[in-house]
Coordinates of C-alpha atoms in Angstrom, one line a residue:
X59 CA -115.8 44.4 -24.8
X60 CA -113.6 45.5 -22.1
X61 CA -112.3 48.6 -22.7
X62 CA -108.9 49.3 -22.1
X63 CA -106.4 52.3 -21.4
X64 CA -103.0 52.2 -22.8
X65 CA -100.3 54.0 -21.6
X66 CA -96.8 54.2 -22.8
X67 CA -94.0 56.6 -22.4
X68 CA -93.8 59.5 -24.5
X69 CA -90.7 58.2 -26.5
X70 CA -88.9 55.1 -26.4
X71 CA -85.5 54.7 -28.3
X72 CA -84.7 50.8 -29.0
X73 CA -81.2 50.0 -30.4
X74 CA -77.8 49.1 -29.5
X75 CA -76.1 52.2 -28.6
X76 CA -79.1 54.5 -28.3
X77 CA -78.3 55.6 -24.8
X78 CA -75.8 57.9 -26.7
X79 CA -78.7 59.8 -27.3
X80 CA -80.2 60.5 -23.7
X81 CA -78.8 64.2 -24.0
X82 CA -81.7 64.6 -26.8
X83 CA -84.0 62.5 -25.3
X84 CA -83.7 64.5 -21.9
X85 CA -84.1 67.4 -24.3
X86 CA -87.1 66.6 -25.6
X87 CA -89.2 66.0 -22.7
X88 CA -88.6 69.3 -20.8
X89 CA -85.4 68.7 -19.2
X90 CA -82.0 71.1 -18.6
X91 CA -81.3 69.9 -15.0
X92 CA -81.0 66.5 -14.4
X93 CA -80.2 64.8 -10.6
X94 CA -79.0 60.8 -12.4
X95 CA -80.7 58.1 -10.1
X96 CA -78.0 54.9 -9.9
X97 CA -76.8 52.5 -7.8
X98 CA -73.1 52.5 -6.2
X99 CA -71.7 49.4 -8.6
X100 CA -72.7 51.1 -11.5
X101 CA -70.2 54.5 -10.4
X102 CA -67.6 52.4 -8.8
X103 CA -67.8 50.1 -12.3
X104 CA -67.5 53.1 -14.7
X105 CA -70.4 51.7 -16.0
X106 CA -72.7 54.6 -15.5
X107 CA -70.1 56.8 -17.8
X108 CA -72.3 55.6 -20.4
X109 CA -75.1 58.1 -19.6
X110 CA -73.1 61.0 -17.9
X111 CA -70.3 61.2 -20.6
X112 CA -73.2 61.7 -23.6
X113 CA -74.6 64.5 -20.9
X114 CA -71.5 66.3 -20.2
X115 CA -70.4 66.3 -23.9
X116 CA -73.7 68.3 -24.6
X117 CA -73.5 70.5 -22.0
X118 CA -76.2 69.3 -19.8
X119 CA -76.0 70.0 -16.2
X120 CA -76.4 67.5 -14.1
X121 CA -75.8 65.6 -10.4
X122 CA -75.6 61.8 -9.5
X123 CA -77.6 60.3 -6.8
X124 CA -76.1 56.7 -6.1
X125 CA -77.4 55.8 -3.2
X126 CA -80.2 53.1 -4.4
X127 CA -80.2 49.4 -3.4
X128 CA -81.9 46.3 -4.5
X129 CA -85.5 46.3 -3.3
X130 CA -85.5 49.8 -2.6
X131 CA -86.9 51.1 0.6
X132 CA -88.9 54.5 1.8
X133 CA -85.7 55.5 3.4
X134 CA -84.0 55.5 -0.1
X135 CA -86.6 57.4 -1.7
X136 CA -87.0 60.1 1.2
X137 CA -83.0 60.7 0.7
X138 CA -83.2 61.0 -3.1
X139 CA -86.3 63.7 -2.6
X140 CA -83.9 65.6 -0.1
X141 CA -81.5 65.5 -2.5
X142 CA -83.7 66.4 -5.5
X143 CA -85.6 69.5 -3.6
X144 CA -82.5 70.7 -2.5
X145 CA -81.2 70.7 -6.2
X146 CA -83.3 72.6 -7.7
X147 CA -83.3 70.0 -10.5
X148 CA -86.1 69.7 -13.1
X149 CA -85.9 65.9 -14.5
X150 CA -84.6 62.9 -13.9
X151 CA -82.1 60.6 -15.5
X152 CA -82.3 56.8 -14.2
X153 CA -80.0 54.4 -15.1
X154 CA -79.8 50.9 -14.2
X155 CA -82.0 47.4 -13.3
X156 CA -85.6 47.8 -11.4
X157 CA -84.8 48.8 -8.7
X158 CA -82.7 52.8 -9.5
X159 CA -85.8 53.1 -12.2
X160 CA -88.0 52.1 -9.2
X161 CA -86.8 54.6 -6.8
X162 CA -86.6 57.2 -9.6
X163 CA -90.6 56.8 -9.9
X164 CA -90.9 57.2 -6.2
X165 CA -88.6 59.8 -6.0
X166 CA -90.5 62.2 -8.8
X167 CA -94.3 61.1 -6.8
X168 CA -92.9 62.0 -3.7
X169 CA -91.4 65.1 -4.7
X170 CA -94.7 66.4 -6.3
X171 CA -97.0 65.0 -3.9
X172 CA -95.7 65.4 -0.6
X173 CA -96.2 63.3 2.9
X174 CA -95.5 59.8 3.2
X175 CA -94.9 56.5 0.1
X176 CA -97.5 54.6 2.2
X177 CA -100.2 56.8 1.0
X178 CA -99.8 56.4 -2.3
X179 CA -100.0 52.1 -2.2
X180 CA -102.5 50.5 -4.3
X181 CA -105.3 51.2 -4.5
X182 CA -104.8 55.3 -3.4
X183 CA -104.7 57.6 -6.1
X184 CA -101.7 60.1 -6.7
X185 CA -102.9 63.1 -7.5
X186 CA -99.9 65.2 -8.9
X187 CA -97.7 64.6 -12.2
X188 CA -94.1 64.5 -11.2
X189 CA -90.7 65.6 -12.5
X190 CA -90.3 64.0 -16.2
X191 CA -88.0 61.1 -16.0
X192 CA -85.7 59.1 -18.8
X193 CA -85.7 55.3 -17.6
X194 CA -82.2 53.7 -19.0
X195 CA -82.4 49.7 -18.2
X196 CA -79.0 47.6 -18.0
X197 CA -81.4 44.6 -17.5
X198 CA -83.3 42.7 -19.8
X199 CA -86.3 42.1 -17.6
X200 CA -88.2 44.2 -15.5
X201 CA -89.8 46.6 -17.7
X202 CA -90.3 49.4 -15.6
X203 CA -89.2 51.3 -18.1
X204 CA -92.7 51.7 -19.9
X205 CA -94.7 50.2 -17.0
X206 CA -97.3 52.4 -14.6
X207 CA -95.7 50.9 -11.6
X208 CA -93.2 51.4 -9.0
X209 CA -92.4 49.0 -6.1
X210 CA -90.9 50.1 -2.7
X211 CA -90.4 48.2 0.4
X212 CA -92.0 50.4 3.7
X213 CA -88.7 50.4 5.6
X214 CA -91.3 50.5 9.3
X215 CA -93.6 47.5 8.2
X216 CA -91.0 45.7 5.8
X217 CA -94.0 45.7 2.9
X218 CA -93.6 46.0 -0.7
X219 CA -96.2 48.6 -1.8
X220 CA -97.3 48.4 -5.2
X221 CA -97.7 52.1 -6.2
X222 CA -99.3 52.3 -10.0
X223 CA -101.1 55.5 -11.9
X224 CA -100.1 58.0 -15.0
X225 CA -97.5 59.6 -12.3
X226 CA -95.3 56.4 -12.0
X227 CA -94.7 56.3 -16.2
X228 CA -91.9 57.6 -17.1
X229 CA -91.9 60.4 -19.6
X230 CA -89.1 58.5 -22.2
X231 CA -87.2 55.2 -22.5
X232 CA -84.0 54.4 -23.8
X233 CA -83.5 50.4 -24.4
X234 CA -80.1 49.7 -25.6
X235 CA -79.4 46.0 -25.2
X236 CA -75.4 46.9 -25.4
X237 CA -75.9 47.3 -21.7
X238 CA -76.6 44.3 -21.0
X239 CA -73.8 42.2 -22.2
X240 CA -71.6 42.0 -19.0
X241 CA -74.7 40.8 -16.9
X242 CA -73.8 38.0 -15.1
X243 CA -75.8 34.3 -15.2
X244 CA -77.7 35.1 -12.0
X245 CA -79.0 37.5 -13.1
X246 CA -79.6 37.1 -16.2
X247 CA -81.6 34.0 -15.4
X248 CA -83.5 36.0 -13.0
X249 CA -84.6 39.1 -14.7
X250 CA -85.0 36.9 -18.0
X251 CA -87.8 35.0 -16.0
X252 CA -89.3 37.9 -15.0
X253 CA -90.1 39.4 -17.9
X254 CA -91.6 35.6 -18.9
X255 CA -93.6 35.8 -16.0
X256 CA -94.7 39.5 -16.9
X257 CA -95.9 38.6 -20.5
X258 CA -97.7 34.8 -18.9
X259 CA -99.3 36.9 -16.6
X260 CA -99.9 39.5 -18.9
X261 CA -101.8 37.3 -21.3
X262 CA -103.7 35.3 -18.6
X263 CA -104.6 38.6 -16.1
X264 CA -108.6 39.5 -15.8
X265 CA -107.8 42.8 -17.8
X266 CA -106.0 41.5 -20.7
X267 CA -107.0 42.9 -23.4
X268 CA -106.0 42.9 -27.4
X269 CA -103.1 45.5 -27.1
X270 CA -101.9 44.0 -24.5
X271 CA -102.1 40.8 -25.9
X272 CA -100.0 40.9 -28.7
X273 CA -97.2 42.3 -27.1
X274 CA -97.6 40.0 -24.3
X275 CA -98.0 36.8 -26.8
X276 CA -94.7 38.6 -28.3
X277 CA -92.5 38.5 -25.7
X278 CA -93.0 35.1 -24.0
X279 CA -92.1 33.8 -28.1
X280 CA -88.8 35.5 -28.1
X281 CA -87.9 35.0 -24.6
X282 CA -88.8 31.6 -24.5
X283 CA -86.8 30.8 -27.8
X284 CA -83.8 33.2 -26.1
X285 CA -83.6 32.5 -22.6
X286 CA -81.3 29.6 -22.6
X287 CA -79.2 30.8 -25.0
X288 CA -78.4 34.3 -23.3
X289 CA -77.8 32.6 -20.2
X290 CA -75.2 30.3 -21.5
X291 CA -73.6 32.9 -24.4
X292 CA -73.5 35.8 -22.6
X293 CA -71.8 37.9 -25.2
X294 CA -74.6 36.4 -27.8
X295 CA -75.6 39.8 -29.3
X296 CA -78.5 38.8 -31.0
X297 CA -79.6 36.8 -27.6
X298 CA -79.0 39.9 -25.5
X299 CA -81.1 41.9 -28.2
X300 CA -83.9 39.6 -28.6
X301 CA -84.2 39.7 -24.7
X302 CA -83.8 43.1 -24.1
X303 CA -87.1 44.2 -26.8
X304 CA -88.6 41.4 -25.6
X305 CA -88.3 42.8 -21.9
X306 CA -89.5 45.5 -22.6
X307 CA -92.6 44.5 -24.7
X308 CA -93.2 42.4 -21.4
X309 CA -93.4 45.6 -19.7
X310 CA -95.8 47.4 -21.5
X311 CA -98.4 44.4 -21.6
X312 CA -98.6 43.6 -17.8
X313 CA -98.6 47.4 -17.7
X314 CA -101.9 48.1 -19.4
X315 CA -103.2 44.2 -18.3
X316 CA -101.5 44.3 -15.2
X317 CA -99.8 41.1 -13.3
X318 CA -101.6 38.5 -11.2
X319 CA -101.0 36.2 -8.4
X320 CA -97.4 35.4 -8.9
X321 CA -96.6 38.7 -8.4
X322 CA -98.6 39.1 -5.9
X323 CA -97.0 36.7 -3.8
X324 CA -93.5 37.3 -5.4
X325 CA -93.2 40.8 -3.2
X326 CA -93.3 39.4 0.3
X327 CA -91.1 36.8 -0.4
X328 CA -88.3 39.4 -1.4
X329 CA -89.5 42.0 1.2
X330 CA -89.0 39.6 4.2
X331 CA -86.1 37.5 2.7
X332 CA -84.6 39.7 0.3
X333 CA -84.6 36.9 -2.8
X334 CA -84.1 39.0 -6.1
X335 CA -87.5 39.7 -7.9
X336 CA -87.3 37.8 -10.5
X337 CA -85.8 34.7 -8.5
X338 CA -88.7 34.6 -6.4
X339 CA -91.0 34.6 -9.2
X340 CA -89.4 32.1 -11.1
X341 CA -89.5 30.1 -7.8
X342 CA -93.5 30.3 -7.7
X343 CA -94.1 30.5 -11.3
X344 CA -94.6 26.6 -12.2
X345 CA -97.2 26.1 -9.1
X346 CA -99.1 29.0 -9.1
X347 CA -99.5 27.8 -13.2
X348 CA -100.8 24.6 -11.8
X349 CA -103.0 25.9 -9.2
X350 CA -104.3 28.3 -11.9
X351 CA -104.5 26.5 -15.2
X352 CA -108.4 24.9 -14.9
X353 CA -110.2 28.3 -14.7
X354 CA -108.2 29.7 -17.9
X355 CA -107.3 26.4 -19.7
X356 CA -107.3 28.0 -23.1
X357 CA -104.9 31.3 -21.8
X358 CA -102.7 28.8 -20.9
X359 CA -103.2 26.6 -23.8
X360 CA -101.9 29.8 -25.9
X361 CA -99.0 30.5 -24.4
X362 CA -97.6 27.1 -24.9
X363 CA -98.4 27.2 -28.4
X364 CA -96.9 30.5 -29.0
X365 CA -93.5 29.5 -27.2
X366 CA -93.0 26.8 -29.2
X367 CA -93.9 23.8 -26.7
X368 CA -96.8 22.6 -27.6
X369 CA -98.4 22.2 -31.7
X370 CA -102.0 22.9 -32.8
X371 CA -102.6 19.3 -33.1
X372 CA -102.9 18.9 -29.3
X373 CA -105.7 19.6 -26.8
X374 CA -105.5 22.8 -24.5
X375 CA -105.6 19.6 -21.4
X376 CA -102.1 18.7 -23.3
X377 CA -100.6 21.9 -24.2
X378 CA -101.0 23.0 -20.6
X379 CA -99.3 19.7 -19.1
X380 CA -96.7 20.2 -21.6
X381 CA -96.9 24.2 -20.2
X382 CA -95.8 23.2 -16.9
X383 CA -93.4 20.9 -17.5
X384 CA -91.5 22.8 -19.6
X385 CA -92.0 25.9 -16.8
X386 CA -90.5 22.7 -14.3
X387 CA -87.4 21.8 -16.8
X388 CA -86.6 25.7 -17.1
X389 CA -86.3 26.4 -13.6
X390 CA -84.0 23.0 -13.2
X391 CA -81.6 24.4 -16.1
X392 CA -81.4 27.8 -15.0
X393 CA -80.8 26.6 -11.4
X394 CA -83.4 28.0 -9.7
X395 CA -83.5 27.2 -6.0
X396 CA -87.1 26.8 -4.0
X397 CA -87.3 28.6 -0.9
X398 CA -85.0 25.9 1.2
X399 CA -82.3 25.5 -1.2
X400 CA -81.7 29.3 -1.3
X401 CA -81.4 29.5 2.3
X402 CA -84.3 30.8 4.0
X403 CA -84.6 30.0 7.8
X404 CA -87.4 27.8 7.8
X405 CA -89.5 29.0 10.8
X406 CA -89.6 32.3 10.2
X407 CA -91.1 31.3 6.6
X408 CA -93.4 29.0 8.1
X409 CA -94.4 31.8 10.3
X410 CA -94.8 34.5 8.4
X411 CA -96.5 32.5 5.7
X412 CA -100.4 34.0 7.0
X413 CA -99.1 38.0 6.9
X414 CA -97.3 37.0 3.6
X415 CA -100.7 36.0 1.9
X416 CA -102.4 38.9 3.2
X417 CA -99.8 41.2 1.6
X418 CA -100.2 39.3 -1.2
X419 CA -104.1 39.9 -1.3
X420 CA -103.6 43.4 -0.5
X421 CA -101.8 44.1 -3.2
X422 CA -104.7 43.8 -5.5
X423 CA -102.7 41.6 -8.3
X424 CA -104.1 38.6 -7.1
X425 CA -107.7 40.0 -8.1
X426 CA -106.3 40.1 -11.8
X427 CA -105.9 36.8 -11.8
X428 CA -108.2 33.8 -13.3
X429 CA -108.2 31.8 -10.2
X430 CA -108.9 34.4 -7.2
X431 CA -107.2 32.3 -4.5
X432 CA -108.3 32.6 -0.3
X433 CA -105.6 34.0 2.1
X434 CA -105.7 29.5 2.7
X435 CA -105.1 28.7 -0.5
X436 CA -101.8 31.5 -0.8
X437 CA -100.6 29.9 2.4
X438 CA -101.1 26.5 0.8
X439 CA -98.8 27.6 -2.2
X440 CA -96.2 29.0 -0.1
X441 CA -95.8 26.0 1.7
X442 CA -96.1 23.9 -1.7
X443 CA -93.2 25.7 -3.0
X444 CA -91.0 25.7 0.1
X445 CA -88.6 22.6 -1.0

């Protein structure tokens, strides 16, 4: 039996309105100082007053850094260690979607480590533990919260490096789906199919293992019998809750299992074209299924079982078909565009199809999958997805 290594944060607090609590939380895992990792909407909403006021009410000093963007970027991460070393801060307070919990991550690595992000890209080790960080999602979906990994686009080479190890976990979580519930339908439909990729992949990944099956087997149950609904109800409180648990239970399978090709190929496509994360999964999702589905017929088999779309009385052949339709019909009600629709210039795609697949490859998620694919065949799919 393949053993496996879980890791989780030290505490995670799930609950509407737990984010009230990040002055204890902070507390607990060794921090006084705090430098608050955001983007610019979430000050200029008021939105972020949600974390800060709790802080200032207990008397916990603290500094906002505000200056993360979608897909965040070296550049990003090298101005929030400036701004960190300079502070003389001791832990760190992200709040926000993937990407402020992302650069958090890198932020803390950097810090402790030194030199450039590059070096620290799948598969290089990262030696030193970082500043201890509180990871506050507003989105149900991308489970970096509790997962090992961080992702950060190489401003000089325009890659997304997958960065992973103990260093990249954050120390505690606070899940409070309450944060959710003025997300609008984009992306709500987009981070709500990324955490269904996370716990498909999750399940069907070379390293799965029971732990991380059972949360993974979890997740694509609730989301699957949620998604819909959340999209179209977006004050639907037990939706948004069911979503964000299930999210986050998403997170911590593909974190100890790890995610596969999908991913793999998901990262390029928003490095180069800048196509949200979860959009661009969702747009390769129902092919890579199909190009995958022979050499782990029962994986798949089980995941359309446990979301609901196929019975026990049908063969894992049938359960799978029914797999990808259904996969098919979700994109086409969520309104997920391929490639063309969204607006991608189609020559550049074309020709940056070959350094896309070997981005993907180097990655290393493509190796966790059941179906290794050749640079040809990731070329193959790109172009398969394109309209």
């Amino acid at each position: 039996m393949t053993i496996a290594t879980i890791l989780t944060p030290r505490m995670i607090v799930i609950g509407g309105g737990a984010v009230a609590q990040v002055a204890d939380v902070l507390k607990q895992v060794g921090g006084t100082r705090a430098l608050v990792v955001t983007d610019k909407f979430m000050v200029s909403s008021g939105k972020l007053a949600a974390a800060t006021d709790p802080l200032a009410k207990a008397g916990v000093a603290f500094d906002v850094f505000s200056d993360t963007i979608e897909d965040p970027t070296t550049d990003v991460v090298e101005a929030g260690v400036a701004r960190l070393q300079a502070g003389g801060y001791d832990s760190l307070v992200a709040f926000g979607g993937g990407s402020p919990i992302d650069t958090a991550k890198a932020m803390s690595v950097l810090a402790a480590n030194g030199g450039r992000m590059r070096q620290y890209k799948v598969p290089n080790p990262i030696p030193k533990q970082g500043l201890p960080l509180v990871a506050i999602p507003t989105t149900a979906g991308t489970g970096s919260e509790v997962t090992r990994f961080t992702i950060i686009t190489d401003t000089e080479t325009d890659e997304k490096m997958l960065i992973a190890g103990v260093p990249c976990m954050a120390a505690a979580a606070i899940v409070d789906y309450e944060l959710t519930l003025t997300k609008p339908y984009r992306l709500t439909a987009d981070t709500a199919i990324d955490s269904l990729t996370h716990a498909i992949e999750a399940y069907v990944s070379k390293r799965a293992s029971p732990h991380a099956d059972a949360l993974a087997r979890t997740a694509m149950a609730t989301i699957y019998r949620n998604i819909r609904a959340v999209c179209a109800e977006p004050q639907n409180r037990a939706a948004r809750e069911a979503m964000m648990l299930a999210a986050t239970q998403a997170g911590m399978a593909f974190s100890n299992s790890s995610v596969a090709l999908v991913h793999g190929m998901s990262r390029p496509i928003g490095a180069f074209f800048h196509v949200p994360h979860g959009l661009s999964n969702a747009m390769l999702l129902p092919a890579i299924t199909a190009f995958s589905a022979g050499a782990a017929l029962g994986r798949y088999a089980d995941c359309a079982r446990v979301m609901g779309i196929a019975g026990d009385d049908v063969s894992d052949q049938t359960a799978v078909a029914m797999l990808l339709d259904a996969l098919r019909s979700l994109n086409a009600d969520l309104k997920v565009p391929t490639p063309k629709a969204y607006g991608i210039d189609e020559a550049r795609y074309m020709s940056l199809m070959p350094t896309m697949a070997e981005q993907a490859l180097a990655s290393g998620s493509p190796n966790n999958h059941p179906r290794v694919p050749t640079r040809d065949e990731i070329v193959a799919l790109y172009r398969q997805v394109w309209a």
